[in-house]
PDB file as gemmi writes it, atoms N, CA and C in Angstrom:
CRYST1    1.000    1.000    1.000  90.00  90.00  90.00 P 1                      
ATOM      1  N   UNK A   1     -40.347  52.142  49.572  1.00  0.00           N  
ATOM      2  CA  UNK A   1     -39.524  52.473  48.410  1.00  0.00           C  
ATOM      3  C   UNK A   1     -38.092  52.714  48.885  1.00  0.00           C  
ATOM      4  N   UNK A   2     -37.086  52.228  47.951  1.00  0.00           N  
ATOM      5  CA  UNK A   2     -35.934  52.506  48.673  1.00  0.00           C  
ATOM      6  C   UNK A   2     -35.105  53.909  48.339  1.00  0.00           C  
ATOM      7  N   UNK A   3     -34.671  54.222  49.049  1.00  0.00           N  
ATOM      8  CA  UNK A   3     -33.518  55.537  48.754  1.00  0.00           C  
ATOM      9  C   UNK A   3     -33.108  55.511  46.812  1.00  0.00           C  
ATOM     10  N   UNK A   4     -32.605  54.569  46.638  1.00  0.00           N  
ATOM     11  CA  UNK A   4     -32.219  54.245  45.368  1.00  0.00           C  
ATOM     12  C   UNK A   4     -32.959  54.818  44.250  1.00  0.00           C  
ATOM     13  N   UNK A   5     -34.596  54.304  44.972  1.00  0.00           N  
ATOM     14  CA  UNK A   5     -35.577  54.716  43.667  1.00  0.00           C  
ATOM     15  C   UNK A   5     -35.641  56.002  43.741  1.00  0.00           C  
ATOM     16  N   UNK A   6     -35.538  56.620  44.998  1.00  0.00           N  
ATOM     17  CA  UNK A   6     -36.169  57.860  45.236  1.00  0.00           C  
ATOM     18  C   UNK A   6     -34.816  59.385  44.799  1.00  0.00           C  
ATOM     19  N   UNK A   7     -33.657  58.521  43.810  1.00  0.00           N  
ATOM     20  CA  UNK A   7     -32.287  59.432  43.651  1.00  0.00           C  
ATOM     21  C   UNK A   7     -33.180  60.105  42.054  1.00  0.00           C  
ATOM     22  N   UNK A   8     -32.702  61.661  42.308  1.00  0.00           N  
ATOM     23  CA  UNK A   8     -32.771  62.131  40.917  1.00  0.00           C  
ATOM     24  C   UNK A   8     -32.112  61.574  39.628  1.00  0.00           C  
ATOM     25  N   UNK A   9     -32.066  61.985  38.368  1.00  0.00           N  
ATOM     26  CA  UNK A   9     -31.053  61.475  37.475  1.00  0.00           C  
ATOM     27  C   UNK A   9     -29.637  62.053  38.188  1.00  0.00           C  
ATOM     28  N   UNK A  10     -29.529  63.165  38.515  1.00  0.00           N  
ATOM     29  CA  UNK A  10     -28.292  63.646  38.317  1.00  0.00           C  
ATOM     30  C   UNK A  10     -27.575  62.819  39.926  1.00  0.00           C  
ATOM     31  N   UNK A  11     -28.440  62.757  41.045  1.00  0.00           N  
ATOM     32  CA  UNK A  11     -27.835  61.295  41.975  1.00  0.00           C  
ATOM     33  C   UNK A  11     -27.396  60.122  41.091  1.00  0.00           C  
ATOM     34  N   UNK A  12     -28.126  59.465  40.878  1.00  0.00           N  
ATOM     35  CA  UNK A  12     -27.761  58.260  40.270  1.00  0.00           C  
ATOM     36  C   UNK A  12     -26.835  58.158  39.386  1.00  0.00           C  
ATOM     37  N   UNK A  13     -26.618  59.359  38.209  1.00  0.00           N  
ATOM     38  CA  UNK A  13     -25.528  59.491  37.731  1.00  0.00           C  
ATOM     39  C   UNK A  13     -24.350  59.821  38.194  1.00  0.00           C  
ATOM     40  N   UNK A  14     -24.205  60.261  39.528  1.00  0.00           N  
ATOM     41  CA  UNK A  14     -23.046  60.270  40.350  1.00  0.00           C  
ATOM     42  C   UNK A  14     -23.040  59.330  41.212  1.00  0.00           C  
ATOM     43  N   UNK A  15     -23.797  58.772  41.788  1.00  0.00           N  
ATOM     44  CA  UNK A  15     -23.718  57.269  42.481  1.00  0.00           C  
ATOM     45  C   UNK A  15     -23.222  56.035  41.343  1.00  0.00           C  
ATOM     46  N   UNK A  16     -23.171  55.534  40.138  1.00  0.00           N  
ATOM     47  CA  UNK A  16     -23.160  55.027  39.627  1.00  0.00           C  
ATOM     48  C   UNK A  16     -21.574  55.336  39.002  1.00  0.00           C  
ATOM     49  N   UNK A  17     -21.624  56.922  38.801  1.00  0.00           N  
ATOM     50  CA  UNK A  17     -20.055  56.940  38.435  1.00  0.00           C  
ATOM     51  C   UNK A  17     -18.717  56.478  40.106  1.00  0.00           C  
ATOM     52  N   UNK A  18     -19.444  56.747  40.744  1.00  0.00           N  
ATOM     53  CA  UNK A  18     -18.844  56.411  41.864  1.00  0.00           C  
ATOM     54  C   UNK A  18     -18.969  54.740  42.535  1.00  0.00           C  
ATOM     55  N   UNK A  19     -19.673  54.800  41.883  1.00  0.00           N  
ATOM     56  CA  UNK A  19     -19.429  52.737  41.994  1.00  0.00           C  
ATOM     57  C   UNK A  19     -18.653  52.340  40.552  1.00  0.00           C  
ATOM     58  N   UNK A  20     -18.775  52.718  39.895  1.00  0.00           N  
ATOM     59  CA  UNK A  20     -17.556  52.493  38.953  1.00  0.00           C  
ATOM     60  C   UNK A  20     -15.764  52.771  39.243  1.00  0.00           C  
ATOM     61  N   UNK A  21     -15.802  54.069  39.440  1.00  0.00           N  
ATOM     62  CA  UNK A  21     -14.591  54.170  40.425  1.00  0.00           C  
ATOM     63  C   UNK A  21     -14.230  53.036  41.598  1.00  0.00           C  
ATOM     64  N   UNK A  22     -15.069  52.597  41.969  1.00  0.00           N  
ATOM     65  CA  UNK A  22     -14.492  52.087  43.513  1.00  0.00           C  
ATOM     66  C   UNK A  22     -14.532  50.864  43.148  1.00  0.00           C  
ATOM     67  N   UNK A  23     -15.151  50.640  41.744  1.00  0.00           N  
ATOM     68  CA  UNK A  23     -14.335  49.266  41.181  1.00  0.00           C  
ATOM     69  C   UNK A  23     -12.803  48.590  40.813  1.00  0.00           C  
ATOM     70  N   UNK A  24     -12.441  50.257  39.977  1.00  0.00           N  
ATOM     71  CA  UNK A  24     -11.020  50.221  39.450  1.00  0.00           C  
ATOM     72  C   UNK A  24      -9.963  51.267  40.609  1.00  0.00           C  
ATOM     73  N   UNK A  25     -10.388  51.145  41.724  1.00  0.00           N  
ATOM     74  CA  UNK A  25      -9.266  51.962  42.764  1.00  0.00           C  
ATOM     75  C   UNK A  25      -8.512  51.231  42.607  1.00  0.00           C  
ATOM     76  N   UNK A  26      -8.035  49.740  43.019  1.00  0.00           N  
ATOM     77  CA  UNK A  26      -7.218  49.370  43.187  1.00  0.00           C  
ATOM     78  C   UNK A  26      -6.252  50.075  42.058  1.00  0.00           C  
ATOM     79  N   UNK A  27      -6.580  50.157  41.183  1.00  0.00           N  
ATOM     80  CA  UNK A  27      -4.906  50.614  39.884  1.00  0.00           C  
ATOM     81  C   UNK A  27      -4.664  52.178  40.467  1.00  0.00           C  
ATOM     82  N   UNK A  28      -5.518  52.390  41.239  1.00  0.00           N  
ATOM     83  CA  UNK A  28      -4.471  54.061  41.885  1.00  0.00           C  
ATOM     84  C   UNK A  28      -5.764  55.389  41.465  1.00  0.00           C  
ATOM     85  N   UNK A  29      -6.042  56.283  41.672  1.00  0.00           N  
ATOM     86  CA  UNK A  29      -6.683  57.202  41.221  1.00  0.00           C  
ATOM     87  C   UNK A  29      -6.449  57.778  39.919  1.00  0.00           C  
ATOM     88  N   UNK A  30      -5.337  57.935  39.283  1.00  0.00           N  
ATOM     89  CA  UNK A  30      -5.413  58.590  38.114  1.00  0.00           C  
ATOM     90  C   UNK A  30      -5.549  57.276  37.022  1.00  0.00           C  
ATOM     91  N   UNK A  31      -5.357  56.230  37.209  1.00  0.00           N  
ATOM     92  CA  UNK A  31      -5.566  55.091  36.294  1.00  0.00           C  
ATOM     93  C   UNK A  31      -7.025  54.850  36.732  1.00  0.00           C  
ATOM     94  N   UNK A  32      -7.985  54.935  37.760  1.00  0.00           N  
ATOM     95  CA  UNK A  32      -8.899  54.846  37.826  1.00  0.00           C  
ATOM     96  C   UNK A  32      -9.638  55.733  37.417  1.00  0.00           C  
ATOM     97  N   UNK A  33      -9.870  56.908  37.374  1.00  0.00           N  
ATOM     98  CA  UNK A  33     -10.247  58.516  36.575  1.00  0.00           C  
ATOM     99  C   UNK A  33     -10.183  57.428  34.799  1.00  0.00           C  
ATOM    100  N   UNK A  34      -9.145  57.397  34.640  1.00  0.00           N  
ATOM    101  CA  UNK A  34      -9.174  56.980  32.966  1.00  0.00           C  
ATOM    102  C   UNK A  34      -9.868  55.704  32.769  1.00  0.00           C  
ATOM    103  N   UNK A  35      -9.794  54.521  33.664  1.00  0.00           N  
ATOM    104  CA  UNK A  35     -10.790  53.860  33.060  1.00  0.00           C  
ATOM    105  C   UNK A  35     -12.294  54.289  33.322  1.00  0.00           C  
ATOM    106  N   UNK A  36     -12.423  54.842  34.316  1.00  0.00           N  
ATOM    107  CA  UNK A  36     -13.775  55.115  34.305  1.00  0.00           C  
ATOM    108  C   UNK A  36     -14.608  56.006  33.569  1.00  0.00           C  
ATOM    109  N   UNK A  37     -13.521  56.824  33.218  1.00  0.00           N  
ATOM    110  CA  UNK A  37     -14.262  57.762  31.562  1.00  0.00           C  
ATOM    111  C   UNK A  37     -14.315  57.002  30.531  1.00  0.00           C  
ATOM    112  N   UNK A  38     -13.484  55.881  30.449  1.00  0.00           N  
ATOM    113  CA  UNK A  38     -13.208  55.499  29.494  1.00  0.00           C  
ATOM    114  C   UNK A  38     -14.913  53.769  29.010  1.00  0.00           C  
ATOM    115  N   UNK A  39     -14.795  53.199  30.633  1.00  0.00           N  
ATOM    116  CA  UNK A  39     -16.320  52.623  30.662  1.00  0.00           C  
ATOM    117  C   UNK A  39     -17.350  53.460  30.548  1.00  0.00           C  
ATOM    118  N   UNK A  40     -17.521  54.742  31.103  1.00  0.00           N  
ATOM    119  CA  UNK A  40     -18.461  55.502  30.284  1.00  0.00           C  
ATOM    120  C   UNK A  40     -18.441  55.682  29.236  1.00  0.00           C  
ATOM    121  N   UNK A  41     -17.834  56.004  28.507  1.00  0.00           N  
ATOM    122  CA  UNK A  41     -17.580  56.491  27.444  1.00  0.00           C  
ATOM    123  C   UNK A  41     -18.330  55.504  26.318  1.00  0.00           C  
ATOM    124  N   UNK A  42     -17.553  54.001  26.624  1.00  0.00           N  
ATOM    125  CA  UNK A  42     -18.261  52.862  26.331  1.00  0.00           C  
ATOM    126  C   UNK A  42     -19.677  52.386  26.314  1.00  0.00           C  
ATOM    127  N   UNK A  43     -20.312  52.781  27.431  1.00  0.00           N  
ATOM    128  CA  UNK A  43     -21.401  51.890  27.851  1.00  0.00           C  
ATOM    129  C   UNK A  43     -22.405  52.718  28.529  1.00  0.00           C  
ATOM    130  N   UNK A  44     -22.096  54.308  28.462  1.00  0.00           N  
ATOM    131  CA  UNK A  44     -23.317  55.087  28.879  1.00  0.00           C  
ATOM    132  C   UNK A  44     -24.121  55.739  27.851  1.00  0.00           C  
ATOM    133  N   UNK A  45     -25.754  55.723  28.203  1.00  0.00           N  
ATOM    134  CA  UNK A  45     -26.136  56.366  26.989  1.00  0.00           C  
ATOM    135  C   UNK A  45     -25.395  57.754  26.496  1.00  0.00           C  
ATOM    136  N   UNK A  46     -25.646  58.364  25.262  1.00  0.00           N  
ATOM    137  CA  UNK A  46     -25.642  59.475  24.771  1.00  0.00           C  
ATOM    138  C   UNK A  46     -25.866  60.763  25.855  1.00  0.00           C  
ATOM    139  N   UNK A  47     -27.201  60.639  26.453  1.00  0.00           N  
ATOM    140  CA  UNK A  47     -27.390  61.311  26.988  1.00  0.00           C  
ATOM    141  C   UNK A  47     -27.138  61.594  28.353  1.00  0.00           C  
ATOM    142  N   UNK A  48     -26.941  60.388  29.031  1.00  0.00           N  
ATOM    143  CA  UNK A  48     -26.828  60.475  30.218  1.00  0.00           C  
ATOM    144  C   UNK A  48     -24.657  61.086  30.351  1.00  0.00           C  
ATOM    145  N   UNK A  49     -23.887  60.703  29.325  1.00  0.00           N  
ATOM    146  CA  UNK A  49     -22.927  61.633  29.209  1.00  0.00           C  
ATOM    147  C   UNK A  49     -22.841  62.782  29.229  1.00  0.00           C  
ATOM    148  N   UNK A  50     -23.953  63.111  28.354  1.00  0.00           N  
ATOM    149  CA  UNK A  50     -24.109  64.454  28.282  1.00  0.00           C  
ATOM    150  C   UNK A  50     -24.120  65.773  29.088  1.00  0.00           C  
ATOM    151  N   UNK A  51     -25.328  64.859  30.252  1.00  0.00           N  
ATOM    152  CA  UNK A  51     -25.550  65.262  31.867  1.00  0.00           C  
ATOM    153  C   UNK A  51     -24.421  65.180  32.422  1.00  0.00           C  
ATOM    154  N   UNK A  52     -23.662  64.184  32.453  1.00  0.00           N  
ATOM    155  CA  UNK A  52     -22.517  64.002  32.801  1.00  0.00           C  
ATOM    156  C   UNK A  52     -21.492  65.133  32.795  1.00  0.00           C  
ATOM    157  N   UNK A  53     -21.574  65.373  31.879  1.00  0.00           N  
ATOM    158  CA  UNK A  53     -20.116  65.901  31.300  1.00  0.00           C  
ATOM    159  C   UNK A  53     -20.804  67.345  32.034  1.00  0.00           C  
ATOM    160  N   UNK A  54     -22.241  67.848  31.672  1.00  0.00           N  
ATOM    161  CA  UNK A  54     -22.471  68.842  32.248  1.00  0.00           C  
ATOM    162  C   UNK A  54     -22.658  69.403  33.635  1.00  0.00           C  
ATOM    163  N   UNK A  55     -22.597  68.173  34.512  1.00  0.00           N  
ATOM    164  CA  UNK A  55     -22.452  68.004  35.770  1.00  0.00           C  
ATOM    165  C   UNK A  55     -21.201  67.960  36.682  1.00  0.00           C  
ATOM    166  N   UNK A  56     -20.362  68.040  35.690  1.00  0.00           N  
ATOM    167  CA  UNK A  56     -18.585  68.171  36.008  1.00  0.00           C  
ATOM    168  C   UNK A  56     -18.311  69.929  37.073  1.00  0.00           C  
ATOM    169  N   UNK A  57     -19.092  70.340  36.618  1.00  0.00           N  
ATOM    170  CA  UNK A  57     -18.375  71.845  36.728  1.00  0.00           C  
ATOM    171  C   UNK A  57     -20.006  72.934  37.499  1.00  0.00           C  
ATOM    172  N   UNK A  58     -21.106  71.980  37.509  1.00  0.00           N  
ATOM    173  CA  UNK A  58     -21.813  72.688  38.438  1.00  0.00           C  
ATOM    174  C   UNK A  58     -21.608  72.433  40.057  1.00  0.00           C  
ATOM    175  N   UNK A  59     -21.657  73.955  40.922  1.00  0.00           N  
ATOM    176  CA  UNK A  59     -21.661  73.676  41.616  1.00  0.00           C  
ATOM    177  C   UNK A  59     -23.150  72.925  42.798  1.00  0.00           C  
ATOM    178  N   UNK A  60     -22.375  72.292  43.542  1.00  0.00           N  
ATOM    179  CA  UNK A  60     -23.707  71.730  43.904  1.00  0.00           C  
ATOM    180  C   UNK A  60     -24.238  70.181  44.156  1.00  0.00           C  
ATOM    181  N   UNK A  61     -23.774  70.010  42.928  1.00  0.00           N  
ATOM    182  CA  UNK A  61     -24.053  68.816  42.138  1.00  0.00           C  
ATOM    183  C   UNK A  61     -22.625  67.562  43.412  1.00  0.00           C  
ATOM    184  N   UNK A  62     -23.418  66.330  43.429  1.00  0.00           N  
ATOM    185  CA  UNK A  62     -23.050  65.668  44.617  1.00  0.00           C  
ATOM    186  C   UNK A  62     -21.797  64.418  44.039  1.00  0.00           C  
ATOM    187  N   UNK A  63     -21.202  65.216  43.743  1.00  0.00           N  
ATOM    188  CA  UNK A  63     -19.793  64.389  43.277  1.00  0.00           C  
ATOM    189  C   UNK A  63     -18.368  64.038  43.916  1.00  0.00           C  
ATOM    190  N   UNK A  64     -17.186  63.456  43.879  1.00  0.00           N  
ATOM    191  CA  UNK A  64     -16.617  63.460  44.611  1.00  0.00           C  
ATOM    192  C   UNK A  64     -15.487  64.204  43.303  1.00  0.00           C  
ATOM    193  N   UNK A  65     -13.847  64.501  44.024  1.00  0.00           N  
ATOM    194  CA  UNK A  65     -13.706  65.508  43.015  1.00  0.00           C  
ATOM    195  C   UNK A  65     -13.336  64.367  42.006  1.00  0.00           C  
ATOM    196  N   UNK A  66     -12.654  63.210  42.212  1.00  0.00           N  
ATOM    197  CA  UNK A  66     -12.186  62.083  41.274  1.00  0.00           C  
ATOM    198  C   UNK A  66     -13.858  61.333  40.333  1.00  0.00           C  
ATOM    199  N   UNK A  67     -14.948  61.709  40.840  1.00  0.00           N  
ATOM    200  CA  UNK A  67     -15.991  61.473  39.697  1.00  0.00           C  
ATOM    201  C   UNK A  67     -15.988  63.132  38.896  1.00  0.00           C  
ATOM    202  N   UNK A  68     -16.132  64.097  39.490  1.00  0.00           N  
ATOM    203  CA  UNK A  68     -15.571  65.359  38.748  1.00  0.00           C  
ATOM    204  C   UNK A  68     -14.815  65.387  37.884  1.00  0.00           C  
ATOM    205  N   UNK A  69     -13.536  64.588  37.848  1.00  0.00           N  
ATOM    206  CA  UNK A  69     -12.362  64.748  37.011  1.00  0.00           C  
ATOM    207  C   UNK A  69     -12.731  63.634  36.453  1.00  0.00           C  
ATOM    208  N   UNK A  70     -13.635  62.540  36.451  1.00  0.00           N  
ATOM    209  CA  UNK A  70     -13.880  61.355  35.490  1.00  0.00           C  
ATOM    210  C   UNK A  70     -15.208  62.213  34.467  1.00  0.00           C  
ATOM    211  N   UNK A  71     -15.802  62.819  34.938  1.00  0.00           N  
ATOM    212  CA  UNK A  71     -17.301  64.119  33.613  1.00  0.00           C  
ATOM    213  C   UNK A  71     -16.398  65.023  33.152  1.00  0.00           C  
ATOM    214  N   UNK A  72     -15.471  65.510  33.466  1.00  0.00           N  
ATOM    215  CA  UNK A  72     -14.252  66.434  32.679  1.00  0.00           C  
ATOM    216  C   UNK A  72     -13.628  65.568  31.781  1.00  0.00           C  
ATOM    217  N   UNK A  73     -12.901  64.463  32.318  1.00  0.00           N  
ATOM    218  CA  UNK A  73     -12.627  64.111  30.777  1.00  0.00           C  
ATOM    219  C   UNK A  73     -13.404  63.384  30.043  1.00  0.00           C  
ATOM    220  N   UNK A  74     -13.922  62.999  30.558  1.00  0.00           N  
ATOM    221  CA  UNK A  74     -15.190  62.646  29.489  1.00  0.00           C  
ATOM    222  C   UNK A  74     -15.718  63.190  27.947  1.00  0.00           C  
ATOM    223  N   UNK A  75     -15.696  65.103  29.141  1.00  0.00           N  
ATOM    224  CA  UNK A  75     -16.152  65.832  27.450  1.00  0.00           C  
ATOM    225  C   UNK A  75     -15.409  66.209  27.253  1.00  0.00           C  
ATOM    226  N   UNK A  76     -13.684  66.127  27.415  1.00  0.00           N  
ATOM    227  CA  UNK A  76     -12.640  66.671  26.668  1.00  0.00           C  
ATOM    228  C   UNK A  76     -12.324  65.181  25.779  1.00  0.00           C  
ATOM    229  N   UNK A  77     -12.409  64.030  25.987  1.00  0.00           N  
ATOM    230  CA  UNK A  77     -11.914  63.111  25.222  1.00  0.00           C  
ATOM    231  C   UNK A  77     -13.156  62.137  24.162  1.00  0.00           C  
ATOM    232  N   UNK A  78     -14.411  62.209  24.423  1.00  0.00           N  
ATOM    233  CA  UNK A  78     -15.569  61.536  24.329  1.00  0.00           C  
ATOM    234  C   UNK A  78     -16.332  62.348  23.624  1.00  0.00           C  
ATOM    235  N   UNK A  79     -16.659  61.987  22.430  1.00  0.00           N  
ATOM    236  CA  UNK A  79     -17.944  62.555  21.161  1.00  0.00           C  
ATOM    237  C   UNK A  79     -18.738  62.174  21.910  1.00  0.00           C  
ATOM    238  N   UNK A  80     -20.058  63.421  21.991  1.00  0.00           N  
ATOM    239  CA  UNK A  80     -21.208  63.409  23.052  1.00  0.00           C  
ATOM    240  C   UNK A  80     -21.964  62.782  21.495  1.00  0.00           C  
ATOM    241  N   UNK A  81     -22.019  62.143  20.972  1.00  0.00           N  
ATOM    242  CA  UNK A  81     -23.279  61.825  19.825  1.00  0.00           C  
ATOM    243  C   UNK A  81     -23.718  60.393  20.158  1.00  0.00           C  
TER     244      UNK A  81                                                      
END                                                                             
């Protein structure tokens, strides 16, 4: 089985926000922070935002601080419905 299968939700939801990021680096970190809330925002379930957004501000939780500041704005700019 690979590592992959074996990630909790709340891994994978930070591995995944972090392969999103390292898609849009090239435009710079703070243009990358905004699109990447902004493809979430788009194209993640309901819920898994949700986690998201609630995963911004625990400590613990295996994020880098630019996926941190992409689940912060998330739930400052993004209807969790």
């Amino acid at each position: 089985m690979s590592d992959h299968a074996m990630m909790s939700t709340d891994e994978r939801l930070a591995y995944m926000a972090e392969h999103i990021l390292r898609n849009f680096a090239t435009r710079g970190e703070d243009e990358a922070i905004e699109a990447t809330a902004e493809h979430i925002g788009l194209y993640w379930d309901p819920s898994m935002k949700a986690r998201a957004t609630a995963m911004a501000d625990e400590p613990g939780v295996p994020l880098s601080e630019a996926a941190r500041a992409v689940f912060r704005r998330l739930g400052e700019e993004q209807p969790l419905t």
